[in-house]
């Protein structure tokens, strides 16, 4: 609040005005100081609030990056596990396929061997039958020669098989 200072002058009204001007100038300087103090404190508070906000945002960004990194690592780990599982299953199935192919080849070889044995048996039987036919033919030729010699010796004509020539 402005203080009135009485100054002894001839003109009292002038003295009161001067004193009010002085008080006004003093109160202006005090209010400017308090405003500057207030504005400095307000600037300081605003700066602190801004720093605090930036600190929070930085913390949020760091947390977000950490969570993204965790998610990426987790996904990478799962992908690696899936790849390992796939490779294991593929190897197992390829081993099964190889085993089936080996069994197939083994059975094929066994079957081919059986067929070759059957062919050999058939060939052997055919040779035996040919030999029997040749032996029988030989016997029949021998019998025929003997019969022919007998008929020549006796002079008789054979009765069997030549009925169409008989008179």
PDB file of C-alpha atoms in Angstrom:
ATOM      1  CA  UNK A   1       0.000   0.000   0.000  1.00  0.00           C
ATOM      2  CA  UNK A   2       1.428   3.452  -0.902  1.00  0.00           C
ATOM      3  CA  UNK A   3       2.679   5.591   1.909  1.00  0.00           C
ATOM      4  CA  UNK A   4       2.209   9.306   1.903  1.00  0.00           C
ATOM      5  CA  UNK A   5       5.217  11.303   2.744  1.00  0.00           C
ATOM      6  CA  UNK A   6       4.655  14.880   3.703  1.00  0.00           C
ATOM      7  CA  UNK A   7       7.112  17.254   2.377  1.00  0.00           C
ATOM      8  CA  UNK A   8       7.031  20.824   3.483  1.00  0.00           C
ATOM      9  CA  UNK A   9       6.626  22.983   0.487  1.00  0.00           C
ATOM     10  CA  UNK A  10       4.729  26.043  -0.278  1.00  0.00           C
ATOM     11  CA  UNK A  11       2.247  24.234  -2.289  1.00  0.00           C
ATOM     12  CA  UNK A  12       0.831  21.280  -0.366  1.00  0.00           C
ATOM     13  CA  UNK A  13      -1.017  19.823  -3.282  1.00  0.00           C
ATOM     14  CA  UNK A  14       2.123  19.591  -5.233  1.00  0.00           C
ATOM     15  CA  UNK A  15       3.890  17.859  -2.392  1.00  0.00           C
ATOM     16  CA  UNK A  16       1.190  15.232  -2.054  1.00  0.00           C
ATOM     17  CA  UNK A  17       1.338  14.545  -5.784  1.00  0.00           C
ATOM     18  CA  UNK A  18       5.082  14.147  -5.726  1.00  0.00           C
ATOM     19  CA  UNK A  19       4.827  11.777  -2.815  1.00  0.00           C
ATOM     20  CA  UNK A  20       2.172   9.729  -4.613  1.00  0.00           C
ATOM     21  CA  UNK A  21       4.370   9.650  -7.691  1.00  0.00           C
ATOM     22  CA  UNK A  22       7.264   8.410  -5.630  1.00  0.00           C
ATOM     23  CA  UNK A  23       5.124   5.786  -3.970  1.00  0.00           C
ATOM     24  CA  UNK A  24       3.731   4.799  -7.315  1.00  0.00           C
ATOM     25  CA  UNK A  25       7.196   4.456  -8.750  1.00  0.00           C
ATOM     26  CA  UNK A  26       8.333   2.477  -5.704  1.00  0.00           C
ATOM     27  CA  UNK A  27       5.292   0.255  -5.793  1.00  0.00           C
ATOM     28  CA  UNK A  28       5.783  -0.184  -9.532  1.00  0.00           C
ATOM     29  CA  UNK A  29       9.343  -1.279  -8.973  1.00  0.00           C
ATOM     30  CA  UNK A  30       8.201  -3.603  -6.143  1.00  0.00           C
ATOM     31  CA  UNK A  31       5.430  -5.048  -8.265  1.00  0.00           C
ATOM     32  CA  UNK A  32       7.876  -5.457 -11.167  1.00  0.00           C
ATOM     33  CA  UNK A  33      10.231  -7.234  -8.807  1.00  0.00           C
ATOM     34  CA  UNK A  34       7.465  -9.427  -7.480  1.00  0.00           C
ATOM     35  CA  UNK A  35       6.233 -10.002 -11.028  1.00  0.00           C
ATOM     36  CA  UNK A  36       9.750 -10.868 -12.110  1.00  0.00           C
ATOM     37  CA  UNK A  37      10.036 -13.131  -9.066  1.00  0.00           C
ATOM     38  CA  UNK A  38       6.673 -14.619  -9.954  1.00  0.00           C
ATOM     39  CA  UNK A  39       7.567 -14.935 -13.623  1.00  0.00           C
ATOM     40  CA  UNK A  40      10.952 -16.464 -12.722  1.00  0.00           C
ATOM     41  CA  UNK A  41       9.229 -18.916 -10.424  1.00  0.00           C
ATOM     42  CA  UNK A  42       6.548 -19.581 -13.027  1.00  0.00           C
ATOM     43  CA  UNK A  43       9.235 -20.088 -15.673  1.00  0.00           C
ATOM     44  CA  UNK A  44      11.070 -22.387 -13.289  1.00  0.00           C
ATOM     45  CA  UNK A  45       7.877 -24.338 -12.547  1.00  0.00           C
ATOM     46  CA  UNK A  46       7.061 -24.586 -16.259  1.00  0.00           C
ATOM     47  CA  UNK A  47      10.597 -25.744 -17.016  1.00  0.00           C
ATOM     48  CA  UNK A  48      10.441 -28.306 -14.213  1.00  0.00           C
ATOM     49  CA  UNK A  49       7.058 -29.507 -15.477  1.00  0.00           C
ATOM     50  CA  UNK A  50       8.477 -29.760 -19.002  1.00  0.00           C
ATOM     51  CA  UNK A  51      11.532 -31.674 -17.731  1.00  0.00           C
ATOM     52  CA  UNK A  52       9.244 -33.974 -15.746  1.00  0.00           C
ATOM     53  CA  UNK A  53       7.073 -34.555 -18.829  1.00  0.00           C
ATOM     54  CA  UNK A  54      10.140 -35.284 -20.962  1.00  0.00           C
ATOM     55  CA  UNK A  55      11.409 -37.639 -18.272  1.00  0.00           C
ATOM     56  CA  UNK A  56       8.074 -39.496 -18.289  1.00  0.00           C
ATOM     57  CA  UNK A  57       8.030 -39.647 -22.099  1.00  0.00           C
ATOM     58  CA  UNK A  58      11.606 -40.938 -22.131  1.00  0.00           C
ATOM     59  CA  UNK A  59      10.696 -43.594 -19.556  1.00  0.00           C
ATOM     60  CA  UNK A  60       7.613 -44.578 -21.627  1.00  0.00           C
ATOM     61  CA  UNK A  61       9.723 -44.803 -24.820  1.00  0.00           C
ATOM     62  CA  UNK A  62      12.321 -46.934 -23.014  1.00  0.00           C
ATOM     63  CA  UNK A  63       9.602 -49.205 -21.609  1.00  0.00           C
ATOM     64  CA  UNK A  64       7.978 -49.467 -25.051  1.00  0.00           C
ATOM     65  CA  UNK A  65      11.318 -50.338 -26.686  1.00  0.00           C
ATOM     66  CA  UNK A  66      11.957 -52.927 -23.968  1.00  0.00           C
ATOM     67  CA  UNK A  67       8.552 -54.533 -24.481  1.00  0.00           C
ATOM     68  CA  UNK A  68       9.026 -54.570 -28.257  1.00  0.00           C
ATOM     69  CA  UNK A  69      12.441 -56.144 -27.781  1.00  0.00           C
ATOM     70  CA  UNK A  70      10.948 -58.784 -25.465  1.00  0.00           C
ATOM     71  CA  UNK A  71       8.210 -59.532 -28.004  1.00  0.00           C
ATOM     72  CA  UNK A  72      10.769 -59.794 -30.819  1.00  0.00           C
ATOM     73  CA  UNK A  73      12.986 -62.109 -28.774  1.00  0.00           C
ATOM     74  CA  UNK A  74      10.019 -64.257 -27.786  1.00  0.00           C
ATOM     75  CA  UNK A  75       8.865 -64.531 -31.406  1.00  0.00           C
ATOM     76  CA  UNK A  76      12.415 -65.316 -32.555  1.00  0.00           C
ATOM     77  CA  UNK A  77      12.718 -68.044 -29.911  1.00  0.00           C
ATOM     78  CA  UNK A  78       9.379 -69.580 -30.946  1.00  0.00           C
ATOM     79  CA  UNK A  79      10.364 -69.450 -34.623  1.00  0.00           C
ATOM     80  CA  UNK A  80      13.634 -71.210 -33.811  1.00  0.00           C
ATOM     81  CA  UNK A  81      11.738 -73.869 -31.849  1.00  0.00           C
ATOM     82  CA  UNK A  82       9.315 -74.357 -34.754  1.00  0.00           C
ATOM     83  CA  UNK A  83      12.206 -74.658 -37.210  1.00  0.00           C
ATOM     84  CA  UNK A  84      13.910 -77.214 -34.957  1.00  0.00           C
ATOM     85  CA  UNK A  85      10.638 -79.178 -34.660  1.00  0.00           C
ATOM     86  CA  UNK A  86      10.163 -79.057 -38.441  1.00  0.00           C
ATOM     87  CA  UNK A  87      13.719 -80.270 -39.073  1.00  0.00           C
ATOM     88  CA  UNK A  88      13.300 -83.083 -36.540  1.00  0.00           C
ATOM     89  CA  UNK A  89      10.001 -84.225 -38.084  1.00  0.00           C
ATOM     90  CA  UNK A  90      11.411 -83.955 -41.609  1.00  0.00           C
ATOM     91  CA  UNK A  91      14.462 -86.028 -40.640  1.00  0.00           C
ATOM     92  CA  UNK A  92      12.220 -88.626 -39.007  1.00  0.00           C
ATOM     93  CA  UNK A  93       9.948 -88.836 -42.053  1.00  0.00           C
ATOM     94  CA  UNK A  94      12.905 -89.012 -44.429  1.00  0.00           C
ATOM     95  CA  UNK A  95      14.352 -91.849 -42.321  1.00  0.00           C
ATOM     96  CA  UNK A  96      10.978 -93.631 -42.504  1.00  0.00           C
ATOM     97  CA  UNK A  97      10.880 -93.109 -46.269  1.00  0.00           C
ATOM     98  CA  UNK A  98      14.406 -94.482 -46.613  1.00  0.00           C
ATOM     99  CA  UNK A  99      13.445 -97.479 -44.490  1.00  0.00           C
ATOM    100  CA  UNK A 100      10.340 -98.094 -46.630  1.00  0.00           C
ATOM    101  CA  UNK A 101      12.421 -97.782 -49.793  1.00  0.00           C
ATOM    102  CA  UNK A 102      14.993-100.214 -48.388  1.00  0.00           C
ATOM    103  CA  UNK A 103      12.234-102.669 -47.468  1.00  0.00           C
ATOM    104  CA  UNK A 104      10.734-102.205 -50.925  1.00  0.00           C
ATOM    105  CA  UNK A 105      14.088-102.858 -52.579  1.00  0.00           C
ATOM    106  CA  UNK A 106      14.672-105.873 -50.311  1.00  0.00           C
ATOM    107  CA  UNK A 107      11.222-107.323 -51.068  1.00  0.00           C
ATOM    108  CA  UNK A 108      11.702-106.542 -54.756  1.00  0.00           C
ATOM    109  CA  UNK A 109      15.034-108.405 -54.708  1.00  0.00           C
ATOM    110  CA  UNK A 110      13.467-111.306 -52.788  1.00  0.00           C
ATOM    111  CA  UNK A 111      10.542-111.451 -55.208  1.00  0.00           C
ATOM    112  CA  UNK A 112      12.911-111.256 -58.194  1.00  0.00           C
ATOM    113  CA  UNK A 113      14.925-114.102 -56.641  1.00  0.00           C
ATOM    114  CA  UNK A 114      11.760-116.176 -56.188  1.00  0.00           C
ATOM    115  CA  UNK A 115      10.730-115.512 -59.782  1.00  0.00           C
ATOM    116  CA  UNK A 116      14.219-116.440 -61.025  1.00  0.00           C
ATOM    117  CA  UNK A 117      14.060-119.620 -58.936  1.00  0.00           C
ATOM    118  CA  UNK A 118      10.639-120.430 -60.417  1.00  0.00           C
ATOM    119  CA  UNK A 119      11.988-119.765 -63.917  1.00  0.00           C
ATOM    120  CA  UNK A 120      14.926-122.055 -63.181  1.00  0.00           C
ATOM    121  CA  UNK A 121      12.554-124.716 -61.823  1.00  0.00           C
ATOM    122  CA  UNK A 122      10.338-124.422 -64.901  1.00  0.00           C
ATOM    123  CA  UNK A 123      13.399-124.634 -67.156  1.00  0.00           C
ATOM    124  CA  UNK A 124      14.655-127.697 -65.235  1.00  0.00           C
ATOM    125  CA  UNK A 125      11.239-129.364 -65.476  1.00  0.00           C
ATOM    126  CA  UNK A 126      11.088-128.525 -69.194  1.00  0.00           C
ATOM    127  CA  UNK A 127      14.558-130.056 -69.690  1.00  0.00           C
ATOM    128  CA  UNK A 128      13.469-133.149 -67.755  1.00  0.00           C
ATOM    129  CA  UNK A 129      10.310-133.421 -69.844  1.00  0.00           C
ATOM    130  CA  UNK A 130      12.338-132.979 -73.050  1.00  0.00           C
ATOM    131  CA  UNK A 131      14.729-135.620 -71.851  1.00  0.00           C
ATOM    132  CA  UNK A 132      11.824-137.949 -71.081  1.00  0.00           C
ATOM    133  CA  UNK A 133      10.311-137.250 -74.503  1.00  0.00           C
ATOM    134  CA  UNK A 134      13.670-137.932 -76.143  1.00  0.00           C
ATOM    135  CA  UNK A 135      14.068-141.114 -74.087  1.00  0.00           C
ATOM    136  CA  UNK A 136      10.564-142.264 -74.996  1.00  0.00           C
ATOM    137  CA  UNK A 137      11.211-141.359 -78.617  1.00  0.00           C
ATOM    138  CA  UNK A 138      14.416-143.336 -78.478  1.00  0.00           C
ATOM    139  CA  UNK A 139      12.576-146.285 -76.970  1.00  0.00           C
ATOM    140  CA  UNK A 140       9.823-146.045 -79.592  1.00  0.00           C
ATOM    141  CA  UNK A 141      12.408-145.810 -82.364  1.00  0.00           C
ATOM    142  CA  UNK A 142      14.174-148.826 -80.918  1.00  0.00           C
ATOM    143  CA  UNK A 143      10.889-150.726 -80.620  1.00  0.00           C
ATOM    144  CA  UNK A 144       9.983-149.730 -84.145  1.00  0.00           C
ATOM    145  CA  UNK A 145      13.346-150.858 -85.455  1.00  0.00           C
ATOM    146  CA  UNK A 146      13.048-154.127 -83.547  1.00  0.00           C
ATOM    147  CA  UNK A 147       9.499-154.628 -84.797  1.00  0.00           C
ATOM    148  CA  UNK A 148      10.594-153.742 -88.320  1.00  0.00           C
ATOM    149  CA  UNK A 149      13.438-156.256 -88.070  1.00  0.00           C
ATOM    150  CA  UNK A 150      11.031-158.897 -86.743  1.00  0.00           C
ATOM    151  CA  UNK A 151       8.521-158.208 -89.528  1.00  0.00           C
ATOM    152  CA  UNK A 152      11.321-158.372 -92.074  1.00  0.00           C
ATOM    153  CA  UNK A 153      12.568-161.587 -90.603  1.00  0.00           C
ATOM    154  CA  UNK A 154       9.117-163.175 -90.551  1.00  0.00           C
ATOM    155  CA  UNK A 155       7.822-161.441 -93.625  1.00  0.00           C
ATOM    156  CA  UNK A 156       4.621-160.384 -91.999  1.00  0.00           C
ATOM    157  CA  UNK A 157       2.980-157.019 -92.407  1.00  0.00           C
ATOM    158  CA  UNK A 158       2.330-155.013 -89.306  1.00  0.00           C
ATOM    159  CA  UNK A 159      -1.335-154.916 -88.334  1.00  0.00           C
ATOM    160  CA  UNK A 160      -1.427-151.835 -86.145  1.00  0.00           C
ATOM    161  CA  UNK A 161      -1.500-148.268 -87.434  1.00  0.00           C
ATOM    162  CA  UNK A 162      -1.611-149.219 -91.111  1.00  0.00           C
ATOM    163  CA  UNK A 163      -5.228-150.218 -91.404  1.00  0.00           C
ATOM    164  CA  UNK A 164      -5.824-147.666 -94.064  1.00  0.00           C
ATOM    165  CA  UNK A 165      -3.308-149.438 -96.315  1.00  0.00           C
ATOM    166  CA  UNK A 166      -4.662-152.908 -95.716  1.00  0.00           C
ATOM    167  CA  UNK A 167      -6.467-154.715 -98.534  1.00  0.00           C
TER     168      UNK A 167
END
